[in-house]
Short mmCIF file of C-alpha atoms in Angstrom, two decimals:
data_model
loop_
_atom_site.label_atom_id
_atom_site.label_comp_id
_atom_site.label_asym_id
_atom_site.label_seq_id
_atom_site.Cartn_x
_atom_site.Cartn_y
_atom_site.Cartn_z
CA MET A 472 20.36 157.13 102.21
CA PRO A 473 18.08 157.33 99.19
CA THR A 474 19.46 156.23 95.89
CA GLU A 475 18.47 157.05 92.33
CA GLN A 476 15.50 155.81 90.34
CA ARG A 477 15.44 156.98 86.74
CA LEU A 478 12.70 159.20 85.44
CA VAL A 479 13.50 158.32 81.85
CA PRO A 480 11.62 155.13 80.90
CA SER A 481 14.37 153.93 78.59
CA ASP A 482 16.98 153.87 81.37
CA ALA A 483 18.33 150.36 81.72
CA ASP A 484 18.31 150.60 85.49
CA GLU A 485 14.61 151.41 85.76
CA THR A 486 12.39 148.67 87.11
CA PRO A 487 10.30 147.61 84.10
CA ASP A 488 6.57 148.12 84.13
CA ALA A 489 4.16 145.25 83.81
CA ALA A 490 3.58 144.05 80.28
CA ALA A 491 0.52 145.41 78.49
CA PRO A 492 -2.38 143.08 77.67
CA GLY A 493 -1.56 140.89 74.70
CA GLU A 494 2.18 141.32 75.09
CA ARG A 495 4.47 138.49 76.06
CA GLN A 496 5.33 138.55 79.76
CA PRO A 497 9.05 139.14 80.40
CA ALA A 498 11.14 136.20 81.51
CA VAL A 499 11.45 135.66 85.24
CA ARG A 500 14.63 137.32 86.42
CA SER A 501 17.18 135.66 88.68
CA GLY A 502 20.24 136.63 90.68
CA TRP A 503 20.99 140.29 91.16
CA ALA A 504 18.42 141.36 88.56
CA ALA A 505 15.69 139.86 90.76
CA LEU A 506 17.05 141.23 94.03
CA ARG A 507 17.88 144.74 92.83
CA PRO A 508 14.33 146.21 93.00
CA LEU A 509 13.95 144.88 96.56
CA VAL A 510 17.34 146.26 97.64
CA LEU A 511 16.53 149.57 95.93
CA ARG A 512 13.24 149.91 97.78
CA LEU A 513 14.79 148.97 101.12
CA HIS A 514 17.66 151.40 100.59
CA PHE A 515 15.25 154.18 99.65
CA TYR A 516 12.89 153.82 102.60
CA ALA A 517 15.63 153.09 105.13
CA GLY A 518 17.43 156.18 103.85
CA VAL A 519 14.38 158.41 104.14
CA LEU A 520 13.23 157.15 107.54
CA VAL A 521 16.49 156.22 109.32
CA ALA A 522 18.83 158.81 107.81
CA PRO A 523 17.80 161.52 110.32
CA PHE A 524 18.97 159.27 113.18
CA LEU A 525 22.19 158.52 111.31
CA LEU A 526 22.72 162.23 110.70
CA VAL A 527 22.44 163.00 114.41
CA ALA A 528 24.82 160.13 115.24
CA ALA A 529 27.32 161.35 112.62
CA VAL A 530 27.31 164.98 113.80
CA THR A 531 27.59 164.09 117.49
CA GLY A 532 30.26 161.51 116.67
CA LEU A 533 32.24 164.16 114.82
CA LEU A 534 32.10 166.42 117.86
CA TYR A 535 33.14 163.56 120.14
CA ALA A 536 36.15 162.75 117.95
CA ALA A 537 37.32 166.35 118.32
CA SER A 538 36.81 166.38 122.09
CA PHE A 539 40.03 164.47 122.91
CA GLN A 540 42.27 167.25 121.67
CA ALA A 541 39.93 169.94 122.99
CA GLU A 542 40.22 168.46 126.50
CA LYS A 543 43.98 168.82 126.45
CA VAL A 544 43.64 172.54 125.81
CA LEU A 545 40.60 173.26 127.96
CA TYR A 546 41.85 171.38 131.04
CA ALA A 547 45.59 171.93 130.63
CA HIS A 548 45.90 173.42 134.14
CA GLU A 549 44.42 170.33 135.79
CA LEU A 550 46.17 167.78 133.56
CA SER A 551 49.74 169.04 133.49
CA VAL A 552 52.38 170.40 135.86
CA PRO A 553 56.03 171.39 135.53
CA ALA A 554 58.20 168.30 135.79
CA GLY A 555 60.07 168.08 139.08
CA GLY A 556 62.71 165.90 140.67
CA ARG A 557 61.08 164.94 143.96
CA THR A 558 57.86 162.91 143.97
CA LEU A 559 55.60 162.58 146.99
CA SER A 560 54.41 159.16 148.03
CA LEU A 561 51.02 158.22 146.64
CA SER A 562 49.47 158.20 150.11
CA GLN A 563 50.72 161.77 150.69
CA GLN A 564 49.15 162.87 147.41
CA VAL A 565 45.85 161.27 148.42
CA ALA A 566 46.03 163.05 151.78
CA LYS A 567 46.48 166.40 150.01
CA ALA A 568 43.44 165.68 147.84
CA ARG A 569 41.33 164.71 150.87
CA ALA A 570 42.37 167.82 152.75
CA ALA A 571 41.08 169.95 149.87
CA HIS A 572 38.04 167.78 149.13
CA PRO A 573 36.82 165.85 152.18
CA GLU A 574 33.44 165.16 150.58
CA GLY A 575 32.50 161.71 149.29
CA ALA A 576 34.77 158.69 149.55
CA VAL A 577 38.02 157.68 147.88
CA ALA A 578 37.12 155.13 145.22
CA ALA A 579 40.31 154.93 143.16
CA VAL A 580 43.66 156.57 142.45
CA ARG A 581 45.41 157.07 139.13
CA PRO A 582 49.10 157.87 139.73
CA ALA A 583 50.69 160.34 137.34
CA PRO A 584 51.62 158.17 134.33
CA GLU A 585 54.34 160.42 132.89
CA PRO A 586 56.57 163.27 134.09
CA GLY A 587 54.54 166.46 133.84
CA ASP A 588 51.21 164.71 134.46
CA THR A 589 49.02 165.06 137.53
CA THR A 590 47.74 162.31 139.83
CA ARG A 591 43.99 161.76 139.88
CA VAL A 592 42.27 160.91 143.15
CA LEU A 593 38.78 159.70 142.28
CA LEU A 594 35.97 160.32 144.76
CA SER A 595 32.57 158.63 144.66
CA GLY A 596 29.43 159.95 146.30
CA ALA A 597 30.52 163.58 146.08
CA PRO A 598 27.59 166.04 146.28
CA GLY A 599 26.24 167.01 142.87
CA VAL A 600 28.07 164.20 141.04
CA PRO A 601 25.90 161.48 139.43
CA GLU A 602 26.18 158.00 140.89
CA ASP A 603 27.91 156.55 137.81
CA HIS A 604 30.39 159.45 137.65
CA GLN A 605 33.24 160.42 139.97
CA LEU A 606 34.94 163.60 141.11
CA ALA A 607 38.59 163.65 140.01
CA VAL A 608 40.90 165.68 142.22
CA PHE A 609 44.11 166.59 140.35
CA VAL A 610 47.26 166.67 142.47
CA ASP A 611 50.77 167.79 141.55
CA PRO A 612 52.85 164.68 142.40
CA HIS A 613 55.90 166.82 143.15
CA THR A 614 54.49 169.53 145.42
CA GLY A 615 51.13 168.13 146.53
CA GLU A 616 49.33 171.19 145.14
CA VAL A 617 45.71 170.48 144.28
CA ARG A 618 45.29 171.79 140.75
CA GLY A 619 41.52 171.47 140.65
CA ALA A 620 38.65 169.00 140.66
CA LEU A 621 36.51 167.93 137.71
CA GLU A 622 33.76 165.41 137.14
CA THR A 623 34.98 162.34 135.29
CA TYR A 624 33.35 159.34 133.64
CA GLY A 625 34.32 155.98 132.22
CA SER A 626 37.45 153.92 131.94
CA THR A 627 39.16 156.46 129.68
CA GLY A 628 38.79 159.19 132.32
CA ALA A 629 36.62 161.50 130.23
CA LEU A 630 36.36 165.00 131.68
CA PRO A 631 33.25 167.25 131.54
CA LEU A 632 33.47 168.27 127.86
CA ARG A 633 34.03 164.77 126.51
CA THR A 634 31.56 163.30 129.02
CA TRP A 635 28.86 165.69 127.83
CA LEU A 636 29.53 164.96 124.16
CA ASP A 637 29.73 161.23 124.84
CA SER A 638 26.27 161.31 126.40
CA LEU A 639 24.97 163.44 123.53
CA HIS A 640 26.24 160.88 121.02
CA ARG A 641 25.04 157.90 123.03
CA ASP A 642 21.61 158.93 124.28
CA LEU A 643 21.02 162.65 123.54
CA HIS A 644 21.05 163.23 127.32
CA LEU A 645 17.75 161.36 127.57
CA GLY A 646 19.00 158.44 129.66
CA GLU A 647 18.33 154.81 128.83
CA ASN A 648 15.40 155.64 126.57
CA GLY A 649 17.64 157.93 124.57
CA ARG A 650 19.98 155.03 123.81
CA LEU A 651 17.31 153.64 121.51
CA TYR A 652 18.19 156.31 118.94
CA SER A 653 21.87 155.33 118.74
CA GLU A 654 21.09 151.60 118.69
CA LEU A 655 18.56 152.15 115.91
CA ALA A 656 21.17 154.08 113.93
CA ALA A 657 23.82 151.39 114.45
CA SER A 658 21.32 148.65 113.62
CA TRP A 659 20.48 150.14 110.23
CA LEU A 660 23.84 151.63 109.27
CA TRP A 661 25.26 148.40 107.88
CA VAL A 662 22.03 147.68 106.00
CA VAL A 663 21.91 151.09 104.36
CA ALA A 664 25.64 151.06 103.56
CA GLY A 665 25.57 147.49 102.25
CA GLY A 666 22.50 148.12 100.09
CA GLY A 667 23.95 151.29 98.65
CA LEU A 668 27.28 149.59 97.91
CA ALA A 669 25.54 146.70 96.14
CA LEU A 670 23.43 149.08 94.05
CA TRP A 671 26.44 151.17 93.06
CA ILE A 672 28.62 148.19 92.13
CA GLY A 673 25.74 146.61 90.20
CA ARG A 674 25.24 149.86 88.31
CA ARG A 675 28.92 150.36 87.46
CA ARG A 676 30.04 146.80 86.80
CA THR A 677 29.27 147.04 83.06
CA ARG A 678 31.96 149.71 82.67
CA ARG A 679 34.64 147.41 84.11
CA LYS A 680 36.74 150.36 85.23
CA VAL A 681 37.85 151.00 88.79
CA ARG A 682 37.68 154.73 88.21
CA ALA A 683 33.97 154.58 87.42
CA LEU A 684 33.40 152.81 90.73
CA ALA A 685 35.69 154.77 93.03
CA LEU A 686 35.71 158.30 91.62
CA PRO A 687 32.85 160.70 90.86
CA ASP A 688 31.95 161.54 87.29
CA ARG A 689 32.93 165.19 86.88
CA THR A 690 31.17 165.45 83.51
CA ALA A 691 27.76 164.58 84.96
CA THR A 692 25.21 167.24 85.80
CA GLY A 693 22.08 167.50 87.91
CA ARG A 694 20.93 164.39 89.71
CA ARG A 695 23.47 162.20 87.93
CA ARG A 696 26.27 164.32 89.38
CA THR A 697 24.82 164.03 92.88
CA LEU A 698 24.50 160.27 92.47
CA SER A 699 28.08 160.05 91.23
CA TRP A 700 29.42 161.73 94.37
CA HIS A 701 27.04 159.75 96.60
CA GLY A 702 28.19 156.43 95.12
CA ALA A 703 31.92 157.14 94.91
CA VAL A 704 32.22 158.48 98.46
CA GLY A 705 30.04 155.61 99.67
CA VAL A 706 32.52 153.10 98.22
CA TRP A 707 35.39 154.65 100.15
CA ALA A 708 33.39 154.96 103.37
CA ALA A 709 31.58 151.60 103.30
CA GLY A 710 34.21 149.62 105.20
CA GLY A 711 34.37 152.19 107.98
CA LEU A 712 30.58 152.38 108.21
CA PHE A 713 30.34 148.58 108.55
CA PHE A 714 32.92 148.76 111.33
CA LEU A 715 31.13 151.56 113.20
CA SER A 716 27.85 149.66 112.97
CA ALA A 717 29.32 146.40 114.27
CA THR A 718 31.30 147.93 117.11
CA GLY A 719 28.47 150.29 118.06
CA LEU A 720 26.16 147.31 118.50
CA THR A 721 28.59 145.51 120.84
CA TRP A 722 27.74 147.83 123.74
CA SER A 723 24.18 148.69 122.78
CA GLY A 724 21.23 147.72 124.98
CA TYR A 725 19.39 144.93 123.15
CA ALA A 726 21.76 143.74 120.41
CA GLY A 727 24.68 144.12 122.82
CA ALA A 728 23.00 141.74 125.28
CA HIS A 729 22.69 139.13 122.54
CA ILE A 730 26.32 139.60 121.57
CA ASP A 731 27.45 139.21 125.20
CA ALA A 732 25.36 136.06 125.60
CA PHE A 733 26.85 134.63 122.41
CA ARG A 734 30.40 135.36 123.58
CA ARG A 735 29.74 133.77 126.95
CA SER A 736 28.28 130.67 125.33
CA LEU A 737 31.57 130.26 123.45
CA GLY A 738 33.69 130.92 126.53
CA GLN A 739 34.87 134.22 125.05
CA ALA A 740 33.76 136.60 127.80
CA THR A 741 36.18 139.24 129.07
CA PRO A 742 37.95 137.84 132.17
CA SER A 743 38.47 139.76 135.40
CA VAL A 744 40.44 139.21 138.59
CA SER A 745 38.77 137.76 141.65
CA THR A 746 38.61 140.29 144.47
CA ALA A 747 37.72 137.78 147.19
CA VAL A 748 40.19 137.52 150.08
CA THR A 749 40.13 135.31 153.16
CA VAL A 750 39.03 137.14 156.31
CA ASP A 751 40.96 135.96 159.34
CA ALA A 752 38.36 134.82 161.90
CA ALA A 753 40.95 135.17 164.65
CA ASP A 754 41.30 138.87 163.94
CA PRO A 755 37.84 140.42 163.96
CA GLY A 756 39.39 143.85 164.05
CA ASN A 757 40.96 143.16 160.68
CA ALA A 758 37.61 142.00 159.33
CA GLY A 759 35.99 145.14 160.61
CA HIS A 760 38.70 147.21 159.04
CA ARG A 761 38.10 145.63 155.66
CA ALA A 762 34.38 146.23 155.98
CA HIS A 763 35.27 149.91 156.46
CA HIS A 764 36.22 150.06 152.76
CA GLY A 765 32.83 151.02 151.40
CA GLY A 766 30.70 148.91 153.73
CA GLY A 767 28.62 145.89 152.77
CA GLY A 768 27.95 146.58 149.14
CA GLY A 769 27.53 150.34 149.61
CA THR A 770 29.29 153.16 147.85
CA ALA A 771 32.72 152.23 146.56
CA GLY A 772 35.67 153.66 148.45
CA MET A 773 36.00 154.92 152.00
CA PRO A 774 35.98 158.24 153.84
CA ASP A 775 39.66 157.92 154.79
CA MET A 776 42.42 155.59 153.80
CA PRO A 777 45.37 154.18 155.72
CA GLY A 778 48.65 155.82 154.92
CA MET A 779 47.17 159.19 154.04
CA ASP A 780 49.16 160.79 156.80
CA GLY A 781 52.31 159.95 154.88
CA LYS A 782 53.18 156.86 156.90
CA GLN A 783 53.57 153.59 155.09
CA ASN A 784 51.09 151.81 157.34
CA GLY A 785 48.30 153.74 158.96
CA ALA A 786 45.45 152.54 161.14
CA SER A 787 41.89 153.05 159.97
CA SER A 788 39.94 151.61 162.87
CA GLY A 789 40.84 149.78 166.05
CA SER A 790 44.16 147.94 165.91
CA ALA A 791 43.70 146.74 162.32
CA THR A 792 46.24 147.78 159.69
CA ASP A 793 46.07 148.28 155.93
CA VAL A 794 49.19 148.16 153.80
CA GLY A 795 48.16 151.35 151.98
CA VAL A 796 48.21 152.34 148.34
CA ASP A 797 51.99 152.68 148.09
CA ARG A 798 52.60 149.03 148.94
CA VAL A 799 49.67 147.97 146.78
CA LEU A 800 51.16 149.82 143.81
CA ALA A 801 54.60 148.31 144.56
CA ALA A 802 53.04 144.83 144.54
CA ALA A 803 51.48 145.53 141.15
CA ARG A 804 54.82 146.75 139.81
CA THR A 805 56.44 143.46 140.77
CA GLU A 806 53.84 141.75 138.56
CA GLY A 807 54.91 143.90 135.62
CA LEU A 808 52.07 146.44 135.63
CA SER A 809 53.63 149.57 134.18
CA SER A 810 51.90 152.94 133.90
CA PRO A 811 49.22 154.03 133.37
CA VAL A 812 47.35 152.21 136.12
CA GLU A 813 44.31 152.74 138.30
CA ILE A 814 44.13 151.50 141.89
CA ASP A 815 40.56 150.61 142.86
CA LEU A 816 40.00 150.45 146.60
CA PRO A 817 38.20 147.49 148.24
CA LYS A 818 34.47 147.89 147.81
CA ALA A 819 33.20 145.65 150.59
CA LYS A 820 34.15 143.34 153.43
CA GLY A 821 36.50 140.58 152.33
CA THR A 822 37.51 142.17 149.01
CA ALA A 823 40.87 143.18 147.62
CA TYR A 824 42.42 146.20 146.01
CA VAL A 825 42.43 145.94 142.20
CA VAL A 826 45.26 147.50 140.25
CA LYS A 827 44.58 147.59 136.51
CA GLN A 828 46.36 149.03 133.55
CA VAL A 829 44.22 151.59 131.72
CA ARG A 830 46.14 152.21 128.52
CA ARG A 831 43.67 152.05 125.63
CA SER A 832 46.15 153.05 122.92
CA TRP A 833 48.32 150.72 120.89
CA PRO A 834 49.87 148.58 122.25
CA GLU A 835 47.07 147.99 124.74
CA LYS A 836 47.90 147.55 128.43
CA GLN A 837 45.03 145.78 130.18
CA ASP A 838 46.67 143.53 132.79
CA SER A 839 45.21 143.62 136.30
CA VAL A 840 46.00 142.20 139.74
CA ALA A 841 44.15 141.84 143.03
CA VAL A 842 46.08 142.71 146.21
CA ASP A 843 45.14 141.68 149.75
CA PRO A 844 44.75 144.90 151.80
CA ALA A 845 46.01 143.20 154.99
CA THR A 846 49.19 141.59 153.64
CA GLY A 847 49.98 143.38 150.39
CA GLY A 848 50.18 140.01 148.66
CA VAL A 849 48.89 139.51 145.13
CA THR A 850 45.89 137.17 145.23
CA ASP A 851 44.95 137.01 141.54
CA VAL A 852 46.34 138.09 138.17
CA SER A 853 44.69 138.64 134.79
CA ARG A 854 46.82 139.09 131.65
CA PHE A 855 45.55 140.74 128.50
CA ALA A 856 47.69 138.31 126.52
CA ASP A 857 45.54 135.48 127.90
CA TYR A 858 42.20 137.06 126.94
CA PRO A 859 40.04 134.93 124.61
CA PHE A 860 40.15 135.98 120.96
CA LEU A 861 36.68 137.56 120.87
CA ALA A 862 37.35 139.42 124.13
CA LYS A 863 40.48 140.96 122.60
CA LEU A 864 38.66 141.71 119.35
CA THR A 865 35.88 143.45 121.27
CA ARG A 866 38.38 145.51 123.25
CA TYR A 867 40.24 146.60 120.11
CA GLY A 868 36.99 147.34 118.28
CA ILE A 869 35.57 149.54 121.03
CA ASP A 870 38.83 151.46 121.45
CA LEU A 871 39.09 152.00 117.70
CA HIS A 872 35.45 153.15 117.62
CA THR A 873 35.99 155.63 120.46
CA GLY A 874 39.21 157.03 119.00
CA THR A 875 41.70 155.91 121.65
CA LEU A 876 43.47 152.98 119.97
CA PHE A 877 45.66 155.01 117.59
CA GLY A 878 45.37 158.42 119.19
CA LEU A 879 45.22 161.50 116.97
CA VAL A 880 45.34 159.49 113.72
CA ASN A 881 42.39 157.43 114.95
CA GLN A 882 40.43 160.57 115.83
CA ILE A 883 41.12 162.20 112.46
CA ALA A 884 39.95 159.04 110.67
CA LEU A 885 36.74 158.96 112.73
CA ALA A 886 36.10 162.63 112.00
CA ALA A 887 36.60 162.03 108.26
CA LEU A 888 34.24 159.05 108.38
CA ALA A 889 31.61 161.08 110.23
CA LEU A 890 31.88 163.87 107.65
CA ALA A 891 31.56 161.34 104.84
CA LEU A 892 28.38 159.97 106.41
CA VAL A 893 26.94 163.48 106.77
CA PHE A 894 27.57 164.23 103.08
CA LEU A 895 26.20 160.84 101.98
CA ILE A 896 22.96 161.55 103.82
CA LEU A 897 22.67 165.08 102.45
CA TRP A 898 23.39 163.88 98.91
CA GLY A 899 20.77 161.17 99.36
CA PHE A 900 18.09 163.66 100.35
CA ARG A 901 19.21 165.96 97.54
CA MET A 902 18.66 163.16 95.03
CA TRP A 903 15.19 162.60 96.45
CA TRP A 904 14.49 166.31 96.03
CA GLN A 905 15.88 166.32 92.48
CA ARG A 906 13.52 163.48 91.54
CA ARG A 907 10.44 165.49 92.47
CA PRO A 908 7.82 166.33 89.83
CA THR A 909 8.29 169.93 88.72
CA HIS A 910 5.34 170.48 86.38
CA GLY A 911 2.34 172.18 87.94
CA ARG A 912 3.64 171.91 91.53
CA THR A 913 5.50 174.43 93.61
CA LEU A 914 6.55 172.00 96.35
CA SER A 915 6.65 168.20 96.28
CA PHE A 916 8.87 165.25 97.14
CA GLY A 917 10.54 162.72 94.91
CA ARG A 918 8.62 159.64 93.84
CA PRO A 919 9.16 156.52 95.94
CA VAL A 920 10.42 153.26 94.49
CA PRO A 921 7.45 151.19 93.17
CA ARG A 922 5.88 148.56 95.40
CA GLY A 923 5.81 144.84 94.76
CA ALA A 924 9.58 144.34 94.44
CA TRP A 925 9.47 141.19 96.59
CA ARG A 926 7.09 139.53 94.10
CA LYS A 927 9.83 139.61 91.48
CA VAL A 928 12.23 137.59 93.66
CA PRO A 929 12.20 133.85 92.76
CA LEU A 930 10.78 131.64 95.52
CA PRO A 931 14.05 129.65 96.00
CA VAL A 932 15.75 132.96 96.76
CA LEU A 933 12.89 134.59 98.66
CA LEU A 934 12.39 131.84 101.27
CA PRO A 935 16.03 131.73 102.51
CA LEU A 936 16.05 135.52 102.38
CA VAL A 937 13.02 135.77 104.66
CA CYS A 938 14.56 133.26 107.09
CA GLY A 939 17.82 135.20 107.13
CA VAL A 940 16.05 138.50 107.74
CA ALA A 941 14.08 136.93 110.59
CA ALA A 942 17.30 135.64 112.20
CA VAL A 943 19.00 139.02 111.87
CA GLY A 944 15.89 140.72 113.23
CA TRP A 945 16.04 138.52 116.32
CA ALA A 946 19.76 139.16 116.87
CA VAL A 947 19.39 142.91 116.26
CA PRO A 948 15.95 143.62 117.79
CA LEU A 949 15.61 147.30 116.88
CA LEU A 950 16.34 146.44 113.26
CA GLY A 951 13.69 143.71 113.29
CA VAL A 952 11.02 145.78 115.06
CA SER A 953 11.54 148.86 112.90
CA LEU A 954 11.56 146.74 109.72
CA VAL A 955 8.20 145.25 110.69
CA GLY A 956 6.98 148.78 111.36
CA PHE A 957 8.13 149.91 107.91
CA LEU A 958 6.31 146.98 106.29
CA LEU A 959 3.09 147.72 108.15
CA VAL A 960 3.19 151.38 107.15
CA ASP A 961 3.92 150.37 103.56
CA VAL A 962 0.95 147.96 103.52
CA VAL A 963 -1.37 150.64 104.90
CA LEU A 964 -0.17 153.15 102.30
CA GLY A 965 -0.65 150.56 99.59
CA VAL A 966 -4.22 149.84 100.66
CA LEU A 967 -5.04 153.55 100.76
CA ALA A 968 -3.52 154.10 97.31
CA HIS A 969 -5.52 151.16 95.93
CA ARG A 970 -8.74 152.62 97.35
CA ARG A 971 -7.99 156.02 95.82
CA ARG A 972 -7.41 154.46 92.40
CA ALA A 973 -10.58 152.42 92.70
CA ALA A 974 -12.59 155.50 93.69
CA ALA A 975 -11.14 157.45 90.78
CA ALA A 976 -12.01 154.64 88.35
CA ASP A 977 -15.63 154.70 89.52
#
């Protein structure tokens, strides 16, 4: 987001020109006075070149924040039913869903979490549904009526509207290559916000008044008024922008991989239950039955599931038995797993059911258990309370970023932050436009910040700064690569400008 550079030579904030021949050279500056021209130039160019990506991320993020409440209205028929007294067994509800939608394979079941909610039977491999998505069949838990079927995605159970907006925000519907845009935006957001905050505080610190820092100057006009709003709103939004940048990078492609590797090296990875179960060699029929759940590493789920005829134990193949989802859910309840939960079916031979809590709002519910499909016994347990600190912090950060941690309040805050970022970018470009030369030109852009700012930084400050930038560039690759690209472009432009001046002098 571009910041101001004064046109009036007497402005105290203007980077001084070189001394004329015969004049005494100014004293070498130190501290913030030496760093400010460099920060100003970085903030200007990052704002001009990266701001369009940030603007797209802000607008799509705003739409995504609104999608949670829109889903409740748009898909009310599928999501809600009149509360009733009698509740069908889970296996009966699954059977109703399979009767209406025999395509694909049952991958998971989400029992109705509250009275008035529907049960979701999740099918994988359904025709027309992408491999990483599922078809959710919504069943009235009281009557068995199938209320509809919608494509769903992710651990929060996003339905088509939110799924579409999520993909728009994440990758512009361009797949993995499209994710580069959002990672680039997240990589630079903290740099642009931090540079702008430092410039604004450095500019206002002489006034020693909080109001001058946190509120716009209503008496200012023109570019000064735009700058006043840009700086004041930036102060209020800076903390949120830092947070969005940090949490956005945690699940990005390149920087996210580095963050995951760092967490694992510290033993802070997110734990999961083991799904391995012992296959009884004396009962090959049982082994074959377990292999029926998705086959050896194939599509998750199975065409049919024991117990779907309403019986507690139903045969799937041969004489083998499976305890069924009702007993699996009962086993999870004995371990303290309250709603909402998702029951993931065994994915391959010798694997267990996994029942996991899926509440992403405060207080989080993320416990999970593995249940042996042959005996109904719990084989492994994972408690959210036992997660490593960084694993918990990552979980909270992602849920706060996506608007689920604090529900509607969280979503309103994200929408406000997205709007603030949109206005900051527009004000930044407006300042650039207001700085344009107006004499003798009908259309032109504002002048860039002068080159050579790094030469004014003392060597004891410059060397550690370069090392720090190199380290950050390695940890956040898109930041490092794009920064090198900016420098190369700047060098080329400098060489061309020098040649034009030399040609003009001749």
